[in-house]
Amino acid sequence: MLLGPAFVAAIAYVDPGNVAANVTAGAKYGYLLVWVLVLANVMAVMIQYQSAKLGVVTGRSLPQVLGERLPRRSRLAFWGQAELVAAATDIAEVIGGALALNLLFGVPLVWGGLIVGVISTLLLTLADGRRQYRFELVIIGMLAIIVVGFVAGLIAAPPDGAAFLGGLVPRLQGTETVLLAASMLGATVMPHAIYLHSALVVDRHGTPPAEGAVERARRLLRVTRVDVVLALIIAGAVNIALLVLAASSLYGVEGTDSIEGAHAAVRDALGPVVAGLFAVGLLASGLASTSVGSYAGGTIMAGLLHKRIPVVVRRLITMIPAIGVLAMGVPPTEALIISQVVLSFGIPFALLPLRRYTADRALMGEFADRAPLRWASAAAGALIVALNVALIYLTVAG
């Protein structure tokens, strides 16, 4: 069974930050921003395939390639911004898991964050060498729980087909929709997933052998294309389901601009079973995504600093900002959305080097990106940069 790495990377696309951004977008603006999710998911398929291809062909992760080619100061600066992205990721994931424990069992948020951190550390012990496949199976199982938890509400409240189709037309309505679009994009095209996917395929398939490397790469890339498309179709469907559920059941309802309020509104509108499934999906999302995020953080550090630290130590370090946010009483959903905007700013730093290296014939040989893929990835990078520049301008001007 060669499928699996893309499903682990896809967890990054259904983390609690997605829940906050997509539910807020649907509750406040109905189906207006469906097009953002569709576009982001198409971009994600392309980008994750490029990342996986780099790992399959070279036997090295994107951070390793960067670490080999950047001078020391540039390498340290690049590592600094990547670690900020990793911290923003962990804030979203730990807060989401803590919120789920609070909704399900009334656990205080700080204690919930600590519980999520401990469980995710235990999950990470599976993510080494011979047990890599077990880690993938556990994460895929959690992805299945997430799908059920977040899609169940659509059975009880089917979407408005005409309104959904209207949401596929690209348009925005003021500064807040730009903020939400950037947040949704940051939650969908995740920088740490770009770094991680190349490492996942190396950990799963190993480095290319001296003999038969080209034929092996062709075979693995055929499997990788299927892996990426299947995994991200599932992740994209979950994201769209979250927005559509909010648009069909929560639009215009007071207090739905937070996950807690949305959960209460879902319970009132669709019943305790659907609300309970929603909270369980959120818990699985937090636990799985924080494990995957820590895995990505270790990959980034190993590639750019040429150092590895014990997984428990790294887990403790990356938990500190998230627990701090919870302890300070920052509104959890607001913290989730802002964390996703930070992630959106980190996307070009991962995407542009990836585009450069996968197009480099000296590095990739016959597997270098051809013109259509190069132009498509350039357009994706330009769109992300433009959206972030618009966000800064509208925020300052407003």
XYZ file of C-alpha atoms in Angstrom:
398
model
C 0.000 0.000 0.000
C 1.798 3.138 -1.223
C -0.969 5.658 -0.461
C -0.755 7.558 2.799
C 1.666 10.527 2.901
C -0.817 12.912 1.245
C -3.507 11.944 3.755
C -1.187 12.948 6.593
C -0.396 16.252 4.871
C -4.133 16.754 4.207
C -4.781 16.933 7.965
C -3.205 20.390 7.796
C -6.074 21.398 5.505
C -8.822 20.447 7.981
C -7.359 21.810 11.201
C -9.278 23.973 13.734
C -8.173 27.124 11.920
C -10.218 25.960 8.939
C -13.216 25.452 11.197
C -12.976 28.982 12.591
C -12.392 30.667 9.232
C -14.996 28.705 7.280
C -17.738 28.802 9.908
C -17.213 32.541 10.397
C -17.320 33.131 6.635
C -20.521 31.125 6.182
C -22.306 32.561 9.222
C -21.506 36.177 8.337
C -21.585 36.153 4.532
C -23.512 33.063 3.526
C -22.216 31.446 0.358
C -20.229 34.527 -0.748
C -16.753 32.999 -0.231
C -17.298 29.453 -1.525
C -15.128 30.366 -4.520
C -12.159 31.044 -2.215
C -12.244 27.459 -0.929
C -12.613 25.947 -4.393
C -9.703 27.991 -5.750
C -7.564 27.294 -2.686
C -8.151 23.569 -2.960
C -7.174 23.494 -6.640
C -4.001 25.356 -5.704
C -3.371 22.940 -2.829
C -3.510 19.886 -5.130
C -0.895 21.440 -7.396
C 1.380 22.603 -4.572
C 1.271 19.374 -2.557
C 2.041 17.354 -5.672
C 5.078 19.557 -6.354
C 6.276 19.076 -2.776
C 5.833 15.307 -2.925
C 7.546 15.173 -6.323
C 10.589 16.986 -4.946
C 10.905 14.359 -2.209
C 10.360 11.387 -4.538
C 12.882 12.516 -7.165
C 15.651 13.943 -4.955
C 15.223 11.879 -1.789
C 15.370 15.122 0.209
C 12.773 17.353 1.820
C 12.235 20.975 0.794
C 13.893 22.228 4.039
C 16.895 19.985 3.334
C 17.283 21.363 -0.192
C 16.982 24.902 1.172
C 19.475 24.106 3.919
C 22.005 22.876 1.368
C 21.676 25.866 -0.958
C 21.186 28.913 1.271
C 24.117 30.758 2.892
C 24.163 30.641 6.696
C 22.493 34.022 7.414
C 19.758 33.463 4.840
C 19.223 29.948 6.139
C 18.801 31.181 9.729
C 16.438 33.974 8.625
C 14.387 31.526 6.599
C 14.248 29.175 9.589
C 13.041 32.061 11.789
C 10.036 32.853 9.622
C 9.252 29.138 9.202
C 9.244 28.710 12.983
C 6.846 31.656 13.343
C 4.545 29.900 10.894
C 4.881 26.672 12.913
C 3.997 28.563 16.118
C 0.921 30.090 14.460
C -0.075 26.629 13.299
C 0.243 25.172 16.773
C -1.794 27.992 18.307
C -4.700 27.126 16.021
C -4.470 23.404 16.595
C -4.059 23.382 20.373
C -6.775 26.002 20.846
C -9.128 24.012 18.604
C -8.584 20.814 20.563
C -9.002 22.672 23.862
C -12.272 24.206 22.617
C -13.549 20.764 21.657
C -12.781 19.334 25.106
C -14.528 22.326 26.656
C -17.621 21.843 24.478
C -17.767 18.077 25.075
C -16.771 17.808 28.738
C -16.527 21.318 30.166
C -12.727 21.072 30.539
C -11.158 24.529 31.173
C -9.343 25.788 28.098
C -5.835 25.842 29.588
C -6.174 22.272 30.887
C -7.669 21.239 27.571
C -4.647 22.672 25.750
C -2.300 20.707 27.995
C -4.278 17.492 27.409
C -4.140 18.006 23.645
C -0.391 18.560 23.884
C 0.182 15.361 25.851
C -1.924 13.191 23.548
C -0.341 14.654 20.420
C 3.107 13.909 21.852
C 2.119 10.271 22.307
C 0.907 10.167 18.697
C 4.228 11.578 17.522
C 6.100 8.620 19.004
C 4.623 6.581 16.131
C 6.145 8.866 13.515
C 9.573 7.322 13.291
C 11.120 5.010 10.728
C 9.622 1.551 11.031
C 6.397 2.804 12.627
C 5.685 5.483 10.010
C 2.889 3.402 8.477
C 1.162 3.095 11.878
C 1.261 6.856 12.294
C -0.313 7.272 8.858
C -3.092 4.805 9.743
C -3.888 6.633 12.985
C -4.006 9.999 11.207
C -6.191 8.583 8.394
C -8.558 7.197 11.054
C -8.795 10.657 12.612
C -9.428 12.148 9.175
C -12.403 9.793 8.843
C -13.763 11.047 12.197
C -13.287 14.645 11.045
C -15.223 13.964 7.836
C -18.160 12.428 9.712
C -18.139 15.138 12.393
C -18.116 18.081 10.002
C -20.249 16.721 7.164
C -23.063 15.193 9.263
C -24.852 18.523 9.595
C -25.414 18.757 5.844
C -27.613 15.675 5.979
C -29.891 17.444 8.438
C -29.689 20.801 6.645
C -29.073 20.409 2.883
C -27.623 23.503 1.173
C -29.387 25.874 -1.200
C -28.138 24.741 -4.616
C -28.701 28.067 -6.391
C -27.004 30.054 -3.626
C -24.089 27.622 -3.631
C -23.578 28.092 -7.377
C -23.740 31.859 -6.843
C -20.927 31.515 -4.316
C -18.650 30.168 -7.048
C -18.517 33.630 -8.658
C -15.383 35.441 -7.359
C -16.215 38.636 -5.437
C -15.516 40.337 -2.096
C -17.422 42.813 0.077
C -15.108 45.117 1.998
C -12.165 44.779 4.358
C -13.542 41.988 6.529
C -14.147 39.683 3.581
C -10.542 40.254 2.469
C -9.411 39.312 5.989
C -11.590 36.208 5.898
C -10.421 35.279 2.391
C -6.782 35.572 3.507
C -7.605 33.527 6.596
C -9.347 30.832 4.549
C -6.449 30.753 2.102
C -3.932 30.488 4.934
C -6.000 27.704 6.485
C -6.251 25.816 3.200
C -2.822 26.224 1.565
C -0.699 25.570 4.659
C 3.015 26.501 4.596
C 4.049 23.745 6.991
C 2.243 21.156 4.833
C 4.334 22.315 1.858
C 7.530 21.700 3.827
C 6.214 18.474 5.334
C 4.929 16.543 2.324
C 8.364 16.236 0.746
C 9.673 14.786 4.015
C 6.737 12.373 4.374
C 7.412 10.708 1.025
C 11.129 10.403 1.847
C 10.322 8.865 5.243
C 7.889 6.450 3.582
C 9.773 5.516 0.396
C 13.405 6.183 1.327
C 16.075 7.771 -0.864
C 16.369 6.858 -4.570
C 18.686 3.909 -5.240
C 21.717 4.233 -7.484
C 20.201 1.807 -10.013
C 16.735 2.173 -11.506
C 16.071 5.594 -9.934
C 14.214 6.978 -12.964
C 11.807 4.066 -13.314
C 11.233 4.027 -9.556
C 10.450 7.758 -9.607
C 7.956 7.300 -12.465
C 6.160 4.538 -10.555
C 6.047 6.473 -7.270
C 4.874 9.669 -8.968
C 1.927 7.819 -10.536
C 0.898 6.663 -7.056
C 1.609 10.105 -5.583
C -0.764 11.813 -8.026
C -3.585 9.512 -6.919
C -2.646 9.975 -3.246
C -2.662 13.784 -3.492
C -5.887 14.083 -5.487
C -7.865 11.697 -3.254
C -6.624 13.220 -0.006
C -7.255 16.806 -1.015
C -10.645 16.122 -2.562
C -11.667 14.827 0.869
C -10.093 17.788 2.666
C -11.645 20.257 0.237
C -15.078 18.688 0.629
C -14.822 19.025 4.414
C -13.877 22.710 4.172
C -16.714 23.483 1.785
C -19.112 21.493 3.988
C -18.174 23.642 6.994
C -18.872 26.878 5.137
C -22.071 25.546 3.574
C -23.335 24.252 6.939
C -22.784 27.685 8.463
C -24.380 29.418 5.465
C -27.461 27.190 5.458
C -28.036 26.910 9.231
C -26.252 29.820 10.934
C -26.450 32.741 8.500
C -27.677 35.840 10.308
C -27.914 34.081 13.674
C -26.487 36.169 16.523
C -23.344 34.902 18.257
C -22.149 32.564 15.488
C -18.906 34.481 14.959
C -17.210 32.107 17.416
C -16.864 28.316 17.430
C -18.637 28.138 20.805
C -21.520 30.219 19.458
C -21.645 28.207 16.251
C -21.745 24.959 18.242
C -24.637 26.300 20.346
C -26.486 27.445 17.219
C -25.955 24.064 15.538
C -27.327 22.369 18.651
C -30.391 24.629 18.661
C -30.998 24.307 14.922
C -30.053 20.688 14.236
C -30.088 18.952 17.605
C -27.545 17.648 20.153
C -26.417 14.687 18.032
C -25.199 16.852 15.151
C -23.660 19.326 17.621
C -21.901 16.464 19.409
C -20.518 15.112 16.131
C -19.296 18.608 15.284
C -17.406 18.818 18.609
C -15.939 15.318 18.159
C -14.758 16.291 14.660
C -13.157 19.415 16.125
C -11.360 17.329 18.771
C -10.031 14.859 16.192
C -8.956 17.811 14.055
C -7.028 19.406 16.911
C -5.303 16.190 18.007
C -4.321 15.054 14.512
C -3.268 18.439 13.188
C -1.107 19.365 16.155
C 0.738 16.042 15.791
C 1.278 16.665 12.091
C 2.298 20.265 12.787
C 4.960 19.175 15.250
C 6.211 16.623 12.721
C 6.517 19.473 10.211
C 8.343 21.648 12.737
C 10.906 18.916 13.319
C 11.380 18.572 9.561
C 11.945 22.314 9.180
C 14.494 22.428 12.011
C 16.392 19.361 10.813
C 16.632 20.656 7.254
C 17.499 24.293 7.928
C 19.503 24.061 11.171
C 20.932 20.585 10.556
C 19.869 19.681 14.087
C 17.330 17.326 15.587
C 15.900 17.650 19.076
C 13.800 15.093 20.970
C 10.134 15.161 19.973
C 9.000 15.764 23.580
C 11.235 18.823 23.917
C 10.046 20.246 20.611
C 6.418 19.575 21.551
C 6.858 21.488 24.824
C 8.483 24.443 23.062
C 5.783 24.792 20.409
C 2.987 24.462 22.991
C 4.107 27.501 24.982
C 2.585 30.206 22.707
C -0.747 28.341 22.443
C -1.052 27.802 26.205
C -0.052 31.429 26.724
C -2.857 32.631 24.437
C -5.364 30.480 26.320
C -4.083 31.651 29.720
C -4.351 35.342 28.700
C -8.024 34.919 27.866
C -7.770 35.921 24.206
C -11.061 35.013 22.462
C -10.259 31.562 21.007
C -11.979 31.962 17.641
C -10.369 35.370 17.090
C -6.952 33.864 17.877
C -7.656 31.037 15.428
C -8.537 33.397 12.579
C -5.531 35.685 13.152
C -3.252 32.640 13.256
C -4.522 31.665 9.815
C -3.743 35.131 8.455
C -0.167 34.707 9.745
C -0.039 31.392 7.887
C -1.186 33.102 4.711
C 1.795 35.474 4.924
C 4.092 32.462 5.229
C 2.857 30.740 2.069
C 5.075 32.613 -0.456
C 8.220 31.735 1.534
C 7.425 28.050 1.071
C 5.834 28.225 -2.371
C 8.419 30.283 -4.257
C 11.435 28.080 -3.420
C 9.343 24.993 -4.146
C 8.460 26.377 -7.567
C 12.099 27.214 -8.250
C 13.470 23.819 -7.263
C 10.834 21.670 -8.968
C 11.521 23.570 -12.206
C 15.305 23.103 -11.921
C 16.407 20.513 -14.481
C 19.814 20.181 -12.840
C 18.065 19.036 -9.654
C 14.986 17.246 -11.037
C 16.228 15.960 -14.403
C 13.420 14.806 -16.692
C 10.905 15.314 -13.863
C 11.351 19.102 -13.770
C 8.069 21.022 -13.987
C 6.947 21.841 -17.506
C 5.697 25.239 -18.607
C 1.973 24.841 -17.715
C 2.766 23.841 -14.126
C 5.409 26.549 -13.781
C 2.958 29.223 -14.925
C 0.157 27.878 -12.742
C 2.346 27.888 -9.626
C 3.548 31.413 -10.482
C -0.069 32.564 -10.741
C -0.865 30.961 -7.374
C 2.051 32.735 -5.718
C 1.070 36.071 -7.302
C -2.537 35.691 -6.115
C -1.477 34.988 -2.539
C 0.905 37.954 -2.466
C -1.741 40.247 -3.973
C -4.330 39.147 -1.421
C -1.942 39.829 1.440
C -0.977 43.269 0.078
C -4.692 44.102 -0.245
C -5.245 42.934 3.321
C -2.511 45.233 4.669
C -3.771 48.225 2.652
C -7.427 47.805 3.623
C -6.590 47.210 7.268
C -4.378 50.342 7.475
C -6.762 52.468 5.405
C -9.732 51.296 7.465
